[in-house]
Amino acid sequence: MNIKLLHPVSRGSLKLNSVDPRVPPVIDPAYLSNPEDIRVLIKGIRKVQDLIKTPPFQEVQASFGPSFSGCLHLARDSDAYWECYIRHFMEPGHNPVSTSKMGSVNDGSTVVGPDLKVKGIIGLRVADASIIPEITDYTNAATIMVAEKAADIIKSEAKNPLPPVP
Ligand SMILES: Cc1cc2nc3c(=O)[nH]c(=O)nc-3n(C[C@H](O)[C@H](O)[C@H](O)COP(=O)(O)OP(=O)(O)OC[C@H]3O[C@@H](n4cnc5c(N)ncnc54)[C@H](O)[C@@H]3O)c2cc1C
């Protein structure tokens, strides 16, 4: 059984490392930096512990997670023990979004406006998962929708071009 945190509250960051676009950016996912994420994951563990007590799981002798010696200094099965366990074994399963957040052009945390145009740069749009402001459970369908919307906006602008900038 796999417990997934699809809506993490922790927020990471992506920053440019150099003015040279070939230099990789600095990505800090800041996993589990918000205690709420630990709380939700422990709630998931408790849910699984309840599930494996049910007859169908007992029939197949289901058990939950081997104990981990690195956390045995904490009371076994306490929330503190599971927090330690999560911090050792957790791996990311959600699909990160929002590095080019879409929203109001007046909002300092946004990169693109509702027309997907990058604020302050002429002739550049972003149309991928990075514009999704809040993480969705799964991102593929939402990304396809963003791409289709971008195509519609571009086609509509081609039909009704803006007057040239004087
Ligand atoms: C392992 C895994 C499983 C997933 N499972 C699901 C799922 O079950 N359901 C779901 O809804 N979503 C799932 N997703 C998420 C979904 O695939 C992504 O959210 C979606 O593909 C994001 O689309 P995108 O266009 O933003 O980025 P991508 O699909 O990553 O596209 C980026 C494109 O840009 C290209 N590119 C990168 N750098 C450059 C460059 N410098 N110049 C030119 N091109 C460049 C890449 O080659 C790529 O084609 C999964 C993702 C992963 C990694």
JSON list of N, CA and C in Angstrom, two decimals, residues 39-79:
[
{"chain": "A", "resi": 39, "resn": "ARG", "atom": "N", "xyz": [1.52, 15.81, 9.26]},
{"chain": "A", "resi": 39, "resn": "ARG", "atom": "CA", "xyz": [0.26, 15.46, 9.94]},
{"chain": "A", "resi": 39, "resn": "ARG", "atom": "C", "xyz": [-0.63, 14.63, 9.00]},
{"chain": "A", "resi": 40, "resn": "VAL", "atom": "N", "xyz": [-0.74, 15.07, 7.75]},
{"chain": "A", "resi": 40, "resn": "VAL", "atom": "CA", "xyz": [-1.61, 14.37, 6.80]},
{"chain": "A", "resi": 40, "resn": "VAL", "atom": "C", "xyz": [-1.05, 12.97, 6.48]},
{"chain": "A", "resi": 41, "resn": "LEU", "atom": "N", "xyz": [0.27, 12.87, 6.35]},
{"chain": "A", "resi": 41, "resn": "LEU", "atom": "CA", "xyz": [0.86, 11.56, 6.05]},
{"chain": "A", "resi": 41, "resn": "LEU", "atom": "C", "xyz": [0.67, 10.59, 7.23]},
{"chain": "A", "resi": 42, "resn": "ILE", "atom": "N", "xyz": [0.80, 11.09, 8.45]},
{"chain": "A", "resi": 42, "resn": "ILE", "atom": "CA", "xyz": [0.58, 10.22, 9.61]},
{"chain": "A", "resi": 42, "resn": "ILE", "atom": "C", "xyz": [-0.89, 9.79, 9.67]},
{"chain": "A", "resi": 43, "resn": "LYS", "atom": "N", "xyz": [-1.79, 10.71, 9.31]},
{"chain": "A", "resi": 43, "resn": "LYS", "atom": "CA", "xyz": [-3.22, 10.35, 9.23]},
{"chain": "A", "resi": 43, "resn": "LYS", "atom": "C", "xyz": [-3.41, 9.21, 8.22]},
{"chain": "A", "resi": 44, "resn": "GLY", "atom": "N", "xyz": [-2.68, 9.28, 7.13]},
{"chain": "A", "resi": 44, "resn": "GLY", "atom": "CA", "xyz": [-2.74, 8.21, 6.12]},
{"chain": "A", "resi": 44, "resn": "GLY", "atom": "C", "xyz": [-2.26, 6.89, 6.68]},
{"chain": "A", "resi": 45, "resn": "ILE", "atom": "N", "xyz": [-1.18, 6.94, 7.47]},
{"chain": "A", "resi": 45, "resn": "ILE", "atom": "CA", "xyz": [-0.66, 5.71, 8.09]},
{"chain": "A", "resi": 45, "resn": "ILE", "atom": "C", "xyz": [-1.71, 5.11, 9.03]},
{"chain": "A", "resi": 46, "resn": "ARG", "atom": "N", "xyz": [-2.35, 5.98, 9.84]},
{"chain": "A", "resi": 46, "resn": "ARG", "atom": "CA", "xyz": [-3.38, 5.48, 10.77]},
{"chain": "A", "resi": 46, "resn": "ARG", "atom": "C", "xyz": [-4.54, 4.85, 10.00]},
{"chain": "A", "resi": 47, "resn": "LYS", "atom": "N", "xyz": [-4.88, 5.44, 8.86]},
{"chain": "A", "resi": 47, "resn": "LYS", "atom": "CA", "xyz": [-5.96, 4.89, 8.04]},
{"chain": "A", "resi": 47, "resn": "LYS", "atom": "C", "xyz": [-5.58, 3.50, 7.53]},
{"chain": "A", "resi": 48, "resn": "VAL", "atom": "N", "xyz": [-4.34, 3.35, 7.09]},
{"chain": "A", "resi": 48, "resn": "VAL", "atom": "CA", "xyz": [-3.88, 2.04, 6.59]},
{"chain": "A", "resi": 48, "resn": "VAL", "atom": "C", "xyz": [-3.86, 1.03, 7.74]},
{"chain": "A", "resi": 49, "resn": "GLN", "atom": "N", "xyz": [-3.43, 1.48, 8.93]},
{"chain": "A", "resi": 49, "resn": "GLN", "atom": "CA", "xyz": [-3.42, 0.57, 10.08]},
{"chain": "A", "resi": 49, "resn": "GLN", "atom": "C", "xyz": [-4.83, 0.06, 10.38]},
{"chain": "A", "resi": 50, "resn": "ASP", "atom": "N", "xyz": [-5.83, 0.94, 10.23]},
{"chain": "A", "resi": 50, "resn": "ASP", "atom": "CA", "xyz": [-7.23, 0.51, 10.43]},
{"chain": "A", "resi": 50, "resn": "ASP", "atom": "C", "xyz": [-7.64, -0.47, 9.34]},
{"chain": "A", "resi": 51, "resn": "LEU", "atom": "N", "xyz": [-7.24, -0.16, 8.10]},
{"chain": "A", "resi": 51, "resn": "LEU", "atom": "CA", "xyz": [-7.64, -1.01, 6.98]},
{"chain": "A", "resi": 51, "resn": "LEU", "atom": "C", "xyz": [-7.11, -2.43, 7.12]},
{"chain": "A", "resi": 52, "resn": "ILE", "atom": "N", "xyz": [-5.84, -2.56, 7.55]},
{"chain": "A", "resi": 52, "resn": "ILE", "atom": "CA", "xyz": [-5.27, -3.91, 7.59]},
{"chain": "A", "resi": 52, "resn": "ILE", "atom": "C", "xyz": [-5.85, -4.77, 8.73]},
{"chain": "A", "resi": 53, "resn": "LYS", "atom": "N", "xyz": [-6.63, -4.11, 9.60]},
{"chain": "A", "resi": 53, "resn": "LYS", "atom": "CA", "xyz": [-7.31, -4.90, 10.64]},
{"chain": "A", "resi": 53, "resn": "LYS", "atom": "C", "xyz": [-8.59, -5.53, 10.10]},
{"chain": "A", "resi": 54, "resn": "THR", "atom": "N", "xyz": [-9.03, -5.14, 8.92]},
{"chain": "A", "resi": 54, "resn": "THR", "atom": "CA", "xyz": [-10.31, -5.63, 8.38]},
{"chain": "A", "resi": 54, "resn": "THR", "atom": "C", "xyz": [-10.13, -7.06, 7.85]},
{"chain": "A", "resi": 55, "resn": "PRO", "atom": "N", "xyz": [-11.21, -7.87, 7.87]},
{"chain": "A", "resi": 55, "resn": "PRO", "atom": "CA", "xyz": [-11.08, -9.29, 7.49]},
{"chain": "A", "resi": 55, "resn": "PRO", "atom": "C", "xyz": [-10.41, -9.53, 6.13]},
{"chain": "A", "resi": 56, "resn": "PRO", "atom": "N", "xyz": [-10.76, -8.76, 5.08]},
{"chain": "A", "resi": 56, "resn": "PRO", "atom": "CA", "xyz": [-10.11, -9.07, 3.79]},
{"chain": "A", "resi": 56, "resn": "PRO", "atom": "C", "xyz": [-8.59, -8.95, 3.85]},
{"chain": "A", "resi": 57, "resn": "PHE", "atom": "N", "xyz": [-8.10, -7.92, 4.60]},
{"chain": "A", "resi": 57, "resn": "PHE", "atom": "CA", "xyz": [-6.65, -7.76, 4.69]},
{"chain": "A", "resi": 57, "resn": "PHE", "atom": "C", "xyz": [-6.03, -8.80, 5.64]},
{"chain": "A", "resi": 58, "resn": "GLN", "atom": "N", "xyz": [-6.80, -9.15, 6.72]},
{"chain": "A", "resi": 58, "resn": "GLN", "atom": "CA", "xyz": [-6.30, -10.16, 7.65]},
{"chain": "A", "resi": 58, "resn": "GLN", "atom": "C", "xyz": [-6.18, -11.51, 6.96]},
{"chain": "A", "resi": 59, "resn": "GLU", "atom": "N", "xyz": [-7.13, -11.77, 6.04]},
{"chain": "A", "resi": 59, "resn": "GLU", "atom": "CA", "xyz": [-7.11, -13.04, 5.31]},
{"chain": "A", "resi": 59, "resn": "GLU", "atom": "C", "xyz": [-5.80, -13.23, 4.54]},
{"chain": "A", "resi": 60, "resn": "VAL", "atom": "N", "xyz": [-5.27, -12.12, 4.02]},
{"chain": "A", "resi": 60, "resn": "VAL", "atom": "CA", "xyz": [-4.01, -12.24, 3.27]},
{"chain": "A", "resi": 60, "resn": "VAL", "atom": "C", "xyz": [-2.80, -11.86, 4.16]},
{"chain": "A", "resi": 61, "resn": "GLN", "atom": "N", "xyz": [-3.06, -11.83, 5.47]},
{"chain": "A", "resi": 61, "resn": "GLN", "atom": "CA", "xyz": [-2.00, -11.55, 6.47]},
{"chain": "A", "resi": 61, "resn": "GLN", "atom": "C", "xyz": [-1.24, -10.26, 6.16]},
{"chain": "A", "resi": 62, "resn": "ALA", "atom": "N", "xyz": [-2.01, -9.22, 5.81]},
{"chain": "A", "resi": 62, "resn": "ALA", "atom": "CA", "xyz": [-1.39, -7.93, 5.48]},
{"chain": "A", "resi": 62, "resn": "ALA", "atom": "C", "xyz": [-0.72, -7.35, 6.73]},
{"chain": "A", "resi": 63, "resn": "SER", "atom": "N", "xyz": [0.40, -6.71, 6.53]},
{"chain": "A", "resi": 63, "resn": "SER", "atom": "CA", "xyz": [1.05, -6.00, 7.64]},
{"chain": "A", "resi": 63, "resn": "SER", "atom": "C", "xyz": [1.56, -4.68, 7.10]},
{"chain": "A", "resi": 64, "resn": "PHE", "atom": "N", "xyz": [1.87, -3.76, 8.04]},
{"chain": "A", "resi": 64, "resn": "PHE", "atom": "CA", "xyz": [2.27, -2.44, 7.58]},
{"chain": "A", "resi": 64, "resn": "PHE", "atom": "C", "xyz": [3.71, -2.14, 7.95]},
{"chain": "A", "resi": 65, "resn": "GLY", "atom": "N", "xyz": [4.52, -1.93, 6.93]},
{"chain": "A", "resi": 65, "resn": "GLY", "atom": "CA", "xyz": [5.89, -1.42, 7.08]},
{"chain": "A", "resi": 65, "resn": "GLY", "atom": "C", "xyz": [6.77, -2.13, 8.08]},
{"chain": "A", "resi": 66, "resn": "PRO", "atom": "N", "xyz": [7.98, -2.54, 7.71]},
{"chain": "A", "resi": 66, "resn": "PRO", "atom": "CA", "xyz": [8.91, -3.09, 8.70]},
{"chain": "A", "resi": 66, "resn": "PRO", "atom": "C", "xyz": [9.35, -1.98, 9.64]},
{"chain": "A", "resi": 67, "resn": "SER", "atom": "N", "xyz": [9.76, -2.35, 10.87]},
{"chain": "A", "resi": 67, "resn": "SER", "atom": "CA", "xyz": [10.24, -1.29, 11.76]},
{"chain": "A", "resi": 67, "resn": "SER", "atom": "C", "xyz": [11.60, -0.82, 11.27]},
{"chain": "A", "resi": 68, "resn": "PHE", "atom": "N", "xyz": [11.95, 0.39, 11.61]},
{"chain": "A", "resi": 68, "resn": "PHE", "atom": "CA", "xyz": [13.21, 0.98, 11.13]},
{"chain": "A", "resi": 68, "resn": "PHE", "atom": "C", "xyz": [14.07, 1.33, 12.33]},
{"chain": "A", "resi": 69, "resn": "SER", "atom": "N", "xyz": [15.25, 0.71, 12.39]},
{"chain": "A", "resi": 69, "resn": "SER", "atom": "CA", "xyz": [16.10, 0.87, 13.57]},
{"chain": "A", "resi": 69, "resn": "SER", "atom": "C", "xyz": [16.49, 2.34, 13.80]},
{"chain": "A", "resi": 70, "resn": "GLY", "atom": "N", "xyz": [16.58, 3.12, 12.71]},
{"chain": "A", "resi": 70, "resn": "GLY", "atom": "CA", "xyz": [16.97, 4.53, 12.84]},
{"chain": "A", "resi": 70, "resn": "GLY", "atom": "C", "xyz": [15.96, 5.37, 13.61]},
{"chain": "A", "resi": 71, "resn": "CYS", "atom": "N", "xyz": [14.76, 4.83, 13.82]},
{"chain": "A", "resi": 71, "resn": "CYS", "atom": "CA", "xyz": [13.73, 5.60, 14.54]},
{"chain": "A", "resi": 71, "resn": "CYS", "atom": "C", "xyz": [13.34, 4.91, 15.84]},
{"chain": "A", "resi": 72, "resn": "LEU", "atom": "N", "xyz": [14.03, 3.83, 16.19]},
{"chain": "A", "resi": 72, "resn": "LEU", "atom": "CA", "xyz": [13.60, 3.06, 17.37]},
{"chain": "A", "resi": 72, "resn": "LEU", "atom": "C", "xyz": [13.94, 3.73, 18.71]},
{"chain": "A", "resi": 73, "resn": "HIS", "atom": "N", "xyz": [14.64, 4.88, 18.65]},
{"chain": "A", "resi": 73, "resn": "HIS", "atom": "CA", "xyz": [14.86, 5.65, 19.89]},
{"chain": "A", "resi": 73, "resn": "HIS", "atom": "C", "xyz": [13.56, 6.35, 20.29]},
{"chain": "A", "resi": 74, "resn": "LEU", "atom": "N", "xyz": [12.57, 6.33, 19.39]},
{"chain": "A", "resi": 74, "resn": "LEU", "atom": "CA", "xyz": [11.26, 6.93, 19.67]},
{"chain": "A", "resi": 74, "resn": "LEU", "atom": "C", "xyz": [10.25, 5.82, 19.95]},
{"chain": "A", "resi": 75, "resn": "ALA", "atom": "N", "xyz": [9.23, 6.14, 20.76]},
{"chain": "A", "resi": 75, "resn": "ALA", "atom": "CA", "xyz": [8.25, 5.11, 21.11]},
{"chain": "A", "resi": 75, "resn": "ALA", "atom": "C", "xyz": [7.64, 4.53, 19.84]},
{"chain": "A", "resi": 76, "resn": "ARG", "atom": "N", "xyz": [7.70, 3.19, 19.73]},
{"chain": "A", "resi": 76, "resn": "ARG", "atom": "CA", "xyz": [7.18, 2.50, 18.55]},
{"chain": "A", "resi": 76, "resn": "ARG", "atom": "C", "xyz": [5.71, 2.87, 18.32]},
{"chain": "A", "resi": 77, "resn": "ASP", "atom": "N", "xyz": [5.36, 3.18, 17.11]},
{"chain": "A", "resi": 77, "resn": "ASP", "atom": "CA", "xyz": [4.00, 3.51, 16.69]},
{"chain": "A", "resi": 77, "resn": "ASP", "atom": "C", "xyz": [3.51, 4.87, 17.19]},
{"chain": "A", "resi": 78, "resn": "SER", "atom": "N", "xyz": [4.40, 5.66, 17.80]},
{"chain": "A", "resi": 78, "resn": "SER", "atom": "CA", "xyz": [3.98, 7.02, 18.19]},
{"chain": "A", "resi": 78, "resn": "SER", "atom": "C", "xyz": [4.03, 7.90, 16.94]},
{"chain": "A", "resi": 79, "resn": "ASP", "atom": "N", "xyz": [3.36, 9.06, 17.01]},
{"chain": "A", "resi": 79, "resn": "ASP", "atom": "CA", "xyz": [3.42, 9.99, 15.87]},
{"chain": "A", "resi": 79, "resn": "ASP", "atom": "C", "xyz": [4.87, 10.41, 15.60]}
]
